[in-house]
Coordinates of C-alpha atoms in Angstrom, one line a residue:
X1 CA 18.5 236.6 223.6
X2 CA 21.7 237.4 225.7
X3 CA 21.6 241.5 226.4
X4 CA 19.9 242.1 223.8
X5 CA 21.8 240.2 221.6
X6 CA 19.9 236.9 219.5
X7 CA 21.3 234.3 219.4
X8 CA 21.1 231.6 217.0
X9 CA 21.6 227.9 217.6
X10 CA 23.1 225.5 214.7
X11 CA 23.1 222.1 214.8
X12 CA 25.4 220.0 212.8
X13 CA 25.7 216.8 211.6
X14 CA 29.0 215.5 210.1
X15 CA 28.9 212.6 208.0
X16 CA 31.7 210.1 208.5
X17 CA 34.8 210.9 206.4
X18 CA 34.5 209.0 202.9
X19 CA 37.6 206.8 201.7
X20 CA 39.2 208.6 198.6
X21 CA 41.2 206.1 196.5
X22 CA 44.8 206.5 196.4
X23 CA 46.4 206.6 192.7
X24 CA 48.7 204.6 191.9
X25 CA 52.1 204.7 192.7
X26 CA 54.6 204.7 189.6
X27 CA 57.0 201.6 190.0
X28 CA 60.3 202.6 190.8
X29 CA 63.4 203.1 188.7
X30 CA 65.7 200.3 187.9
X31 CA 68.4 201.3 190.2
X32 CA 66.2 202.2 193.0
X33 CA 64.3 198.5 193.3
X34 CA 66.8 197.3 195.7
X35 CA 67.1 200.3 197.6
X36 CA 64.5 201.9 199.0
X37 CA 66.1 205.1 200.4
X38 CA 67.7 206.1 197.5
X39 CA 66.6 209.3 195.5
X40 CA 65.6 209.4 191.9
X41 CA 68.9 211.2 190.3
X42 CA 68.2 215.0 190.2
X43 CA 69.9 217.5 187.5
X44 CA 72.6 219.1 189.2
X45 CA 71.6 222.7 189.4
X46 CA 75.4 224.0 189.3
X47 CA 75.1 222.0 185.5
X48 CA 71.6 223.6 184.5
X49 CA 72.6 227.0 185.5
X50 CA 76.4 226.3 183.6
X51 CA 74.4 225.5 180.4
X52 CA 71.6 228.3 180.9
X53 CA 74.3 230.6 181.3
X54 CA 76.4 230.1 179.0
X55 CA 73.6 229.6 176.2
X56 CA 72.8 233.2 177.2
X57 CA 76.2 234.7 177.1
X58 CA 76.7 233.2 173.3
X59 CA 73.1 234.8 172.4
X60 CA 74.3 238.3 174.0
X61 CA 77.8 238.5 172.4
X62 CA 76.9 236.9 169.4
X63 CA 79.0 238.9 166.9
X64 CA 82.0 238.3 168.3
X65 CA 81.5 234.8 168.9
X66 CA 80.6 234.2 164.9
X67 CA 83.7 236.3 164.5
X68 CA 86.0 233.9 166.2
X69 CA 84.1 231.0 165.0
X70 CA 84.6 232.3 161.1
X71 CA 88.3 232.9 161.9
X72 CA 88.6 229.3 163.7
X73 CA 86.4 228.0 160.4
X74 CA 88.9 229.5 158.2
X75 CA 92.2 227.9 159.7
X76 CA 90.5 224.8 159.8
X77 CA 89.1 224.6 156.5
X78 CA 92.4 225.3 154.9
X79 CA 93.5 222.7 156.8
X80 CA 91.2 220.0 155.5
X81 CA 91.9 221.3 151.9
X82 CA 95.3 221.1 151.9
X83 CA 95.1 217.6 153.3
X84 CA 92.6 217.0 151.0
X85 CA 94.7 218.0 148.1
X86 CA 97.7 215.9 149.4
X87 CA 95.9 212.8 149.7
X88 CA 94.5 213.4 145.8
X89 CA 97.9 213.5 144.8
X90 CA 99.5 210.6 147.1
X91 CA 96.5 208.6 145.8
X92 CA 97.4 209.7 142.3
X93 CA 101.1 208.9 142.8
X94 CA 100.0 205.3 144.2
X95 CA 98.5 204.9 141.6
X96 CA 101.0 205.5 138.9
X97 CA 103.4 203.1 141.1
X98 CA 100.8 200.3 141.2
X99 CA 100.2 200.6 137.3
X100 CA 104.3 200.7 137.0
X101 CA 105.3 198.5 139.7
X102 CA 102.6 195.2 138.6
X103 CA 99.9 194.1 141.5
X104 CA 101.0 191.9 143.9
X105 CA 105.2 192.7 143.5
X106 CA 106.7 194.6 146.2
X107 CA 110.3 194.8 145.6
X108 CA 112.2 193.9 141.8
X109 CA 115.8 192.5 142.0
X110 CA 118.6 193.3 139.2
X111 CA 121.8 194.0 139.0
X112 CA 124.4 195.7 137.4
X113 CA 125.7 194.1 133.8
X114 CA 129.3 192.5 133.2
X115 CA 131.5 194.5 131.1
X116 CA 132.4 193.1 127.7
X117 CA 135.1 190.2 127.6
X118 CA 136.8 191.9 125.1
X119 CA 137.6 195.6 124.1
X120 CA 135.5 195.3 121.0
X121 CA 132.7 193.4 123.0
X122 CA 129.5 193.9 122.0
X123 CA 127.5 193.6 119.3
X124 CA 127.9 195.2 115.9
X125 CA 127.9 195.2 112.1
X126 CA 129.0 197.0 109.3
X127 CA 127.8 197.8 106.3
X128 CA 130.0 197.9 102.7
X129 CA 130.2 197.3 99.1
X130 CA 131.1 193.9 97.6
X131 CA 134.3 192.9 95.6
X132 CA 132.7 194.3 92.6
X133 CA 132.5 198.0 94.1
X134 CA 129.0 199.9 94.7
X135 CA 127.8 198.6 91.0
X136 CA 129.5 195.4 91.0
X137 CA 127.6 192.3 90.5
X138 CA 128.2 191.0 94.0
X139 CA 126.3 194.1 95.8
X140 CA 126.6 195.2 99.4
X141 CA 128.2 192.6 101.8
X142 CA 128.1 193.2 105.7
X143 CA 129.6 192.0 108.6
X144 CA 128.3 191.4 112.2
X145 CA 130.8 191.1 114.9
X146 CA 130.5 190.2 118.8
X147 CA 132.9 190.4 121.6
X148 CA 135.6 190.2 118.6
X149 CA 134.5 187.4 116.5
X150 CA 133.2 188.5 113.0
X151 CA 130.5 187.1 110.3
X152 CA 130.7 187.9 106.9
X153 CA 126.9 188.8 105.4
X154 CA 126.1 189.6 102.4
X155 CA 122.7 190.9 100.5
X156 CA 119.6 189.8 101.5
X157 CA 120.9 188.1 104.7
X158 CA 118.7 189.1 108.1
X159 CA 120.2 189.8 111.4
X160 CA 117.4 188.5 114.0
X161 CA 119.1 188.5 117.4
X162 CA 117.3 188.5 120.9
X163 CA 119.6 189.9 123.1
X164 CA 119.3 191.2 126.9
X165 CA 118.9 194.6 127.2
X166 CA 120.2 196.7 130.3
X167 CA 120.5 194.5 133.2
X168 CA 123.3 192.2 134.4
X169 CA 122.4 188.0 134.8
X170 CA 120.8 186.6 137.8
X171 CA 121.2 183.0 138.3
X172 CA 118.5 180.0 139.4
X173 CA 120.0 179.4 142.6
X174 CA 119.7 183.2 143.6
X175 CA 115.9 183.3 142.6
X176 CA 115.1 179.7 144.8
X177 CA 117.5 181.9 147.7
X178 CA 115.2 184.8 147.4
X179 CA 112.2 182.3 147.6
X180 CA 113.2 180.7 150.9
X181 CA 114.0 183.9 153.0
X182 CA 111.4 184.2 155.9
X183 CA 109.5 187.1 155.0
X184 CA 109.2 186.7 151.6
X185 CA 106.1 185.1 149.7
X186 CA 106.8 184.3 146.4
X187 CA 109.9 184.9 144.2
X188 CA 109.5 185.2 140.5
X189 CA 112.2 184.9 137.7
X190 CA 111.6 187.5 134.7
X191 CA 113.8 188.4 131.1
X192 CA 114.0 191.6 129.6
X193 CA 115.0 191.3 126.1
X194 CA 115.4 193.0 123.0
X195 CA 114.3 191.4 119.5
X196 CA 116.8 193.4 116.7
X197 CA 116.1 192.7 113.3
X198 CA 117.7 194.0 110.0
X199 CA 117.9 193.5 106.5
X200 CA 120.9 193.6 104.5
X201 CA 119.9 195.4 101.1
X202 CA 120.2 194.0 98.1
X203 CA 121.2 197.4 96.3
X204 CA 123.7 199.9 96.8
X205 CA 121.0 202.5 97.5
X206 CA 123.8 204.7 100.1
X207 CA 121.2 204.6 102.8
X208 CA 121.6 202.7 106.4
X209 CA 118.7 200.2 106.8
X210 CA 117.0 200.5 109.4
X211 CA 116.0 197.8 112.4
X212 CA 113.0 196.8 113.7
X213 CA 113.0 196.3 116.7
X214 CA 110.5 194.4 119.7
X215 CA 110.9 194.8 123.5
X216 CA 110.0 191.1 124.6
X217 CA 109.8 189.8 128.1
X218 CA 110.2 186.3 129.1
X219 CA 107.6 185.5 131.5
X220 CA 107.4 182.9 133.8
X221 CA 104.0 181.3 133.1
X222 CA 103.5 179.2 136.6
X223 CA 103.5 182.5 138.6
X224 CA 101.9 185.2 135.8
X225 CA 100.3 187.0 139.3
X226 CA 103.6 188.6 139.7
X227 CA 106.1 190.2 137.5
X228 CA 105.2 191.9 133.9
X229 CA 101.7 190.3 133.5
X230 CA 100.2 190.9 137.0
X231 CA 98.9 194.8 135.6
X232 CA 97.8 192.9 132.7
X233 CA 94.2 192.7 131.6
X234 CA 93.1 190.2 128.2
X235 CA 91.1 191.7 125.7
X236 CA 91.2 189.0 123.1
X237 CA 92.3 185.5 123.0
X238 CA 93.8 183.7 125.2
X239 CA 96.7 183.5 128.3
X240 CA 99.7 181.7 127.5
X241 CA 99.7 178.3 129.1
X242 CA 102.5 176.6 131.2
X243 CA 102.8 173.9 127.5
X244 CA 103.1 176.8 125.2
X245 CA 106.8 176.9 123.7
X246 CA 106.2 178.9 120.6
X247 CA 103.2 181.1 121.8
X248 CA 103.1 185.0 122.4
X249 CA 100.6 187.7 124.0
X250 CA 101.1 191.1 122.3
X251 CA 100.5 194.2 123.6
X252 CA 97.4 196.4 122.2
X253 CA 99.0 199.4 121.3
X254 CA 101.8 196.9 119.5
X255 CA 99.2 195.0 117.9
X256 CA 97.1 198.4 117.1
X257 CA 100.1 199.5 115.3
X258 CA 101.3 196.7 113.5
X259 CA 98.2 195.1 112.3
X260 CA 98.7 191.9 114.5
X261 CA 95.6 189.7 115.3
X262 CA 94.9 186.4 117.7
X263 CA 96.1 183.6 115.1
X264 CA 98.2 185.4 114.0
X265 CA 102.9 185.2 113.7
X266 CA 105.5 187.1 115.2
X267 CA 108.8 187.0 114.5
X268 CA 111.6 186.8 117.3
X269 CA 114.7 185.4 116.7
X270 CA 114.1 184.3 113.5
X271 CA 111.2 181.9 115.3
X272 CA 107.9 182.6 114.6
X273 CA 105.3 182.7 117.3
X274 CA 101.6 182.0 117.3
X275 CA 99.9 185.3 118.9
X276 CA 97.6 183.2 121.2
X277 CA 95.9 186.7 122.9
X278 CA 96.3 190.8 122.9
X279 CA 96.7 192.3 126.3
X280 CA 96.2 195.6 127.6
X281 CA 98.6 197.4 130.4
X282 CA 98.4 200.5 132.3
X283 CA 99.9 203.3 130.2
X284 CA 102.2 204.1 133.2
X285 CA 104.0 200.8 132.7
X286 CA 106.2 201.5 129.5
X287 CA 105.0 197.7 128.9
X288 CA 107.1 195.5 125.9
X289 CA 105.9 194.7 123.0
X290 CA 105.5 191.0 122.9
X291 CA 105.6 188.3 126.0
X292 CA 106.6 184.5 125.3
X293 CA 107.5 182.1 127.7
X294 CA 110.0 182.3 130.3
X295 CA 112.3 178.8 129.3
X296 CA 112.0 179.6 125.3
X297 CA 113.4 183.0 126.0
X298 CA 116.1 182.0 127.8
X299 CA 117.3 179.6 125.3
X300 CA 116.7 182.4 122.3
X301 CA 118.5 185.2 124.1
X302 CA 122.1 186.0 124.5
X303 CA 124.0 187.9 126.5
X304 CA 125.8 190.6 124.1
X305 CA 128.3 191.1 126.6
X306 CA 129.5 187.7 127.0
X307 CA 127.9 186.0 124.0
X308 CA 126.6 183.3 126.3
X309 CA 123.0 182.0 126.5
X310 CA 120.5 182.6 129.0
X311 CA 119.8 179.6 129.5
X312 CA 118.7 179.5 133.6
X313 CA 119.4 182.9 133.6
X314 CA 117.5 185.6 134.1
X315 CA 117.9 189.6 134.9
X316 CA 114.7 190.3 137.0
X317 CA 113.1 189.1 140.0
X318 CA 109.9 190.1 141.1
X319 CA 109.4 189.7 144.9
X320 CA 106.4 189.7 146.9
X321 CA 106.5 190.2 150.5
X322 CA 104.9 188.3 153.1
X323 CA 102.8 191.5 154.3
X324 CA 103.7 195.4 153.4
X325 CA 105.4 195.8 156.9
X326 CA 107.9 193.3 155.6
X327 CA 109.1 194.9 153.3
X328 CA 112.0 197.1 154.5
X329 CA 112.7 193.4 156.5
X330 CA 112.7 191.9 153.3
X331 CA 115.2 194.1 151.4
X332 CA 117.7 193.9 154.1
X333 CA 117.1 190.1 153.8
X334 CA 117.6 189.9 150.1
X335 CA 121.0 192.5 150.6
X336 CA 123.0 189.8 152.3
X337 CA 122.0 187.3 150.3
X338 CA 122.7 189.2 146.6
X339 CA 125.3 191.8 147.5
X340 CA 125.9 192.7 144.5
X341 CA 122.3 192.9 143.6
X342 CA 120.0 196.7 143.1
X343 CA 117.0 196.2 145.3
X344 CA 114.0 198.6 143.8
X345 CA 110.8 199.7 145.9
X346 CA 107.7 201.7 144.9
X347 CA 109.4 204.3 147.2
X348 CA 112.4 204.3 145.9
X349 CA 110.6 204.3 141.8
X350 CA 108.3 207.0 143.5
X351 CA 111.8 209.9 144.2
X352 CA 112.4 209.2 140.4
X353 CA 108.7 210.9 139.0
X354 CA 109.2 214.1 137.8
X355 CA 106.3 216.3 136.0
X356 CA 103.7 218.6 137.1
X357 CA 102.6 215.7 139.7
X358 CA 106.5 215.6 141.6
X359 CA 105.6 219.8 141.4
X360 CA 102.5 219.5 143.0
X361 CA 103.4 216.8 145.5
X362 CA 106.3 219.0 146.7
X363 CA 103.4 221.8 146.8
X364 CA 101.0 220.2 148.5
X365 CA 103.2 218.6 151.5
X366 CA 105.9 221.8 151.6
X367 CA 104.0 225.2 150.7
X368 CA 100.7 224.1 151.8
X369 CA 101.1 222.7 154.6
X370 CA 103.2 225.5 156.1
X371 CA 100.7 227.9 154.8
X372 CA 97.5 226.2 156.7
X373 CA 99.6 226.0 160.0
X374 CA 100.7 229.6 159.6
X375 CA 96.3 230.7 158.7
X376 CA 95.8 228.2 161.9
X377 CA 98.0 230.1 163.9
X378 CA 97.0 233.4 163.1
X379 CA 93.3 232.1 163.9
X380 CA 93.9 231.0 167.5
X381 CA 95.9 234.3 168.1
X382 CA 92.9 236.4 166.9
X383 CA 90.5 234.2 169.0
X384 CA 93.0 234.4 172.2
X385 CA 93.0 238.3 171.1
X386 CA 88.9 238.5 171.3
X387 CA 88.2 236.4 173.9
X388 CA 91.2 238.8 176.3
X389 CA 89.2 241.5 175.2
X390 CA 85.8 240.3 176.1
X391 CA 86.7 239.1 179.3
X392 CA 88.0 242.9 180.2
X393 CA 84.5 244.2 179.4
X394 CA 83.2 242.0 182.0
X395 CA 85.1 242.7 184.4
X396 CA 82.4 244.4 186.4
X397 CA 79.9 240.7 185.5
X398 CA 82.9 238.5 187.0
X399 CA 83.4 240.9 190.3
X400 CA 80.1 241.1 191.0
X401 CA 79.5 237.1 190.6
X402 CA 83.1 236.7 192.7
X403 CA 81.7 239.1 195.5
X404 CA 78.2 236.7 195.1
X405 CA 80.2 233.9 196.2
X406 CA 81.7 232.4 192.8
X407 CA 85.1 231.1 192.9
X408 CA 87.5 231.7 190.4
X409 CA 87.6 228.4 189.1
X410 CA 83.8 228.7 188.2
X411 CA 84.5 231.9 186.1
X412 CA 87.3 230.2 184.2
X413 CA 85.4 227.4 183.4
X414 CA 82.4 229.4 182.7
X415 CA 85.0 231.3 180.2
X416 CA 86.2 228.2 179.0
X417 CA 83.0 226.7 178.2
X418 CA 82.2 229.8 176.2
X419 CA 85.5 229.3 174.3
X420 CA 85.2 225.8 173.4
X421 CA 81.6 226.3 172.2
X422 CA 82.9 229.1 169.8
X423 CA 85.6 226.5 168.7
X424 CA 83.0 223.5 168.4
X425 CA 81.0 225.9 166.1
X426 CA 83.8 226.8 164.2
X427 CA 85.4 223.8 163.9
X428 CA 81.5 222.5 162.2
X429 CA 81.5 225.7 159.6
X430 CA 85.4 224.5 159.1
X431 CA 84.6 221.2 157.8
X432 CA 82.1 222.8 155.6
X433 CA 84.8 225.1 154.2
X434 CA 86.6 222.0 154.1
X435 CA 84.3 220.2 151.6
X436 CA 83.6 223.1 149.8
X437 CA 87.4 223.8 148.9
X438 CA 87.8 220.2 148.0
X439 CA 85.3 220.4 145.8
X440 CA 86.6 223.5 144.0
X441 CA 89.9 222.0 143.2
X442 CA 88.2 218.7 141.7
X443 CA 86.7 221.0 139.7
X444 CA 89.3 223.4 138.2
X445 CA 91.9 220.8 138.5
X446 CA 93.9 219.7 135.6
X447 CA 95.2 216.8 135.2
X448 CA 98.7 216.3 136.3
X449 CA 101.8 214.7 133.9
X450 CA 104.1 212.1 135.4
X451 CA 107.2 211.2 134.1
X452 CA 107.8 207.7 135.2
X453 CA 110.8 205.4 134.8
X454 CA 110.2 201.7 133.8
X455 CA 110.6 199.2 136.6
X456 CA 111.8 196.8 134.5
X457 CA 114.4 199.6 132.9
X458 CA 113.5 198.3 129.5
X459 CA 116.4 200.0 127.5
X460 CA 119.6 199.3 125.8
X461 CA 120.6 196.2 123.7
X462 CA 121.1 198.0 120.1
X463 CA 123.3 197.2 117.5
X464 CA 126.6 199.5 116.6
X465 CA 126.5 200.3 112.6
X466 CA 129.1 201.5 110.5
X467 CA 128.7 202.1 106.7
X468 CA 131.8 201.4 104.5
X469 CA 131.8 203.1 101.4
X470 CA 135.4 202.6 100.2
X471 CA 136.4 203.3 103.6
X472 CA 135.7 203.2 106.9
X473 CA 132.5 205.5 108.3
X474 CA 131.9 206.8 112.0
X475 CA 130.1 203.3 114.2
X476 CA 127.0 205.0 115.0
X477 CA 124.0 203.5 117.8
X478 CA 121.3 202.3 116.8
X479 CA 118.8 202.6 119.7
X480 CA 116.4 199.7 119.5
X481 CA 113.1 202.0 120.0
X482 CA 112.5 200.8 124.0
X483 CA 112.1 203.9 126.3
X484 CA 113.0 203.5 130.2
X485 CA 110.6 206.6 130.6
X486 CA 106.9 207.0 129.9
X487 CA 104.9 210.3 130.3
X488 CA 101.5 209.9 131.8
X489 CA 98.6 212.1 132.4
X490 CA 97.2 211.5 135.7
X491 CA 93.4 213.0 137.1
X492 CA 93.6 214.5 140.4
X493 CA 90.9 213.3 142.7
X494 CA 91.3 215.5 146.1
X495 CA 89.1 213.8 148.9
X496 CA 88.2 214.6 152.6
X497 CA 88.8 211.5 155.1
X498 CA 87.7 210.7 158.8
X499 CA 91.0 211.7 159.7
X500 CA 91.0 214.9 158.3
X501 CA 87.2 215.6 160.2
X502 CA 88.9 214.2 163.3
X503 CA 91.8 216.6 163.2
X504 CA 89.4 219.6 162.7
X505 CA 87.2 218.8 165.7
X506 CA 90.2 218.6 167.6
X507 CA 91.8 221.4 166.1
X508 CA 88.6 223.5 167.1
X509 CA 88.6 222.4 170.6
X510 CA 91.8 222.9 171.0
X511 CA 91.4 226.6 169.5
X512 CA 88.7 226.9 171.8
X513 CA 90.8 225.6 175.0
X514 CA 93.7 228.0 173.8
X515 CA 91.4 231.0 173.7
X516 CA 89.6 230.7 177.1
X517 CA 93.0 229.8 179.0
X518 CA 93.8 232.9 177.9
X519 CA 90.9 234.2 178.9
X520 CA 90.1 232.5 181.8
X521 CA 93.9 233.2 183.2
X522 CA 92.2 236.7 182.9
X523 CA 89.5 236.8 184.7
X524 CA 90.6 234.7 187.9
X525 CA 93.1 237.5 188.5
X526 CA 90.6 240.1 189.0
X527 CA 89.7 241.1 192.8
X528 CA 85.8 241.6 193.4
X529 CA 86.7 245.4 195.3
X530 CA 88.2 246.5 192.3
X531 CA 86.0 244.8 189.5
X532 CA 83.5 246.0 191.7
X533 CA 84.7 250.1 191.3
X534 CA 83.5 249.5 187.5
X535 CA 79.8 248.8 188.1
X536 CA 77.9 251.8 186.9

């Protein structure tokens, strides 16, 4: 005891310090094994607080932004539908030109016809009574005439000519000069004919008889993967072969019509023909009736303007190009080497449609497209509009984070980042807008008519009539049935492609951009005293 105080005495014994085990160390990251200074990567704050504060700004203003967003959506998805609609009728148009033009021909070659040799050139006959007057014993007689030189007929005689129809003669050497240019692939030799045939009558029954008449073309049967049987798809039978000389395919509808089976004759020229198959061709193509081979065509058929045969001659050549970039090369090529010659692309066959699908073509690329740009327009004005207006509210936010420090280039970018995420969002609900509008006009869509001419311009080659009846009667055409037109009904399929999504995300982004220049602009003009007077 000190003073009074007690005192108490501890003794204590420390035990020696025990060895805790140290855990494990994680093994470093792969680009810090070779550097042992170096820091693992850290999140850049600036970025964290960027994202945090711009998630929060979207939450807090959230009407407006799915405002803008819905007005971004709207000019976008207009956008896509339109294009959508215009690529359902180019791929309509296509194809309508690939049906009409024949897979695997790029460019057909004709030219213009000679005139007649004579002033009565042509072809034509006339009908009268015989010697022994319109009850005489003798009957009707006739007369068939070309380029001048006449033919008596008389009852019961037939006319069976196969004649070339519209186009003017093409030679051999012209086809083997097409064949040999440099960007060309294959060159192929074609006829377009016309198979009149009529019936003198035996009475005097005062009526005209009628001809029958079969659009035939000479096909060249080494090369049938261009020209007139490259569409062509066999139903029954059999194709013709390079020895046939007296076979024919016949077309479906022809066959349909006429009662014509595989085994069966045809008659052309006054030859028959074996029908060896039935083919089927796109309803665009205006197709013939019958197809025999190319070198028993050319020695059938004449030339009504000259009266010559067509023997090595022919009035079509189907070219195929070396690749689809040739071929504007190619009809340049061809140009100097047939002057005279009419060079006819699926472009040029595609300014000819007319119908509801040329209407809504026109539609689609003109009216519509004007129409989305204008909607696009108005939809980044109203989202420049908004985001002005929401930056002025916040004018006493941006003074007080300027007088914190922030520099105006971190405001604008904050405002920026705002505005593209609006446009990001509204650029996602306008490729839904998108789909959904394409949907809706696959579904109320009708189906579109297309006029089409007939690349091979099937057409012409009738006969000129008169009927004598103690004298002379108007000549009157006879038109020989073939059409250089076809109408077509055509389903519109309207489709969304990558390039049309691509075009909206950059669309919105670039809505988004627009906006918060405007925006941003804005705000880096404001001065934290004065932004500062408007915090309550």
């Amino acid at each position: 005891m000190i003073d009074g105080i007690r005192t108490v005495s501890y003794n204590y014994r420390f035990a020696p310090a025990r060895a805790r085990p140290r855990p494990a160390r994680a093994p470093p990251a792969p680009g810090l094994a070779c550097n042992p200074r170096a820091t693992p990567p850290r999140v850049d704050v600036n970025t964290m607080f960027f994202i945090t504060y711009l998630r929060r700004e979207l939450r807090r203003r959230m009407r407006q932004a799915i405002f803008i967003a819905l007005g971004l959506a709207l000019g976008i998805g207009l956008v896509i539908t339109v294009m959508g609609a215009s690529n359902g009728v180019k791929q309509a148009q296509s194809k309508v030109l690939a049906d009409l033009y024949g897979i695997g021909t790029d460019l057909t070659v004709t030219t213009k016809p000679k005139p007649p040799s004579t002033s009565k050139g042509g072809q034509s006959f006339r009908i009268g009574s015989g010697p022994g007057g319109p009850s005489g014993p003798s009957g009707p007689s006739g007369q068939i005439c070309t380029n001048g030189t006449c033919k008596a007929l008389k009852g019961g005689d037939v006319i069976d000519n196969l004649m070339a129809a519209d186009n003017g003669m093409l030679s051999a050497a012209t086809i083997n000069a097409i064949a040999h240019l440099h960007d060309v692939k294959s060159a192929v030799g074609g006829l377009i004919l016309t198979d009149n045939r009529i019936v003198i009558p035996t009475s005097n029954s005062g009526q005209l008889p009628q001809p029958t008449n079969v659009n035939v073309d000479g096909v060249d049967v080494s090369h049938e993967n261009a020209g007139p049987l490259s569409n062509a798809t066999l139903s029954k039978g059999r194709n013709l072969a390079r020895t046939d000389t007296d076979a024919a395919l016949v077309d479906a509808s022809y066959a349909a019509a006429h009662s014509l089976k595989v085994g069966g004759t045809i008659t052309l020229a006054n030859v028959k023909f074996s029908i060896v198959g039935i083919v089927t061709q796109p309803q665009a193509t205006s197709p013939p009736n019958a197809y025999i081979p190319l070198k028993t065509a050319q020695a059938l058929s004449f030339d009504p303007a000259t009266n010559k045969s067509l023997i090595n001659d022919v009035d079509t050549i189907y070219v195929t190009a070396a690749s689809a970039a040739d071929i504007a090369t190619v009809e340049k090529e061809i140009q100097a080497v047939a002057p005279q010659a009419t060079i006819t692309s699926s472009s040029s066959l595609a300014s000819q449609i007319t119908g509801s699908l040329a209407s809504t073509a026109k539609l689609a690329n003109e009216l519509g497209k004007w129409l989305a740009i204008l909607v696009l327009i108005a939809a980044f004005a109203v989202a420049s509009l908004l985001t002005l207006a929401a930056v002025s509210r916040r004018i006493p936010e941006f003074g007080t984070l300027k007088a914190l420090g922030w520099r105006s280039s971190r405001i604008v970018s904050q405002v920026l980042g705002e505005s593209v995420g609006t446009g990001i969002g509204g650029g996602v609900a306008g490729i839904g807008l998108g789909f959904a509008g394409v949907a809706i006009i696959d579904k109320i869509a009708p189906k579109l008519s297309a006029t089409v001419p007939s690349a091979s311009g099937n057409g012409g080659g009738g006969f000129q009539t008169q009927v004598a009846g103690g004298g002379a009667g108007p000549i009157q055409q006879i038109d020989p049935g073939a059409t250089a037109h076809a109408t077509v009904s055509v389903p519109m399929s309207a489709s969304v492609t990558i390039t049309a999504i691509l075009l909206a995300v950059l669309l919105a982004i670039l809505g988004g951009l627009l906006a918060g220049s405007f925006g941003g602009w804005r705000a880096a003009r404001l001065r934290p005293a004065a932004a500062l007077t408007k915090v309550a």
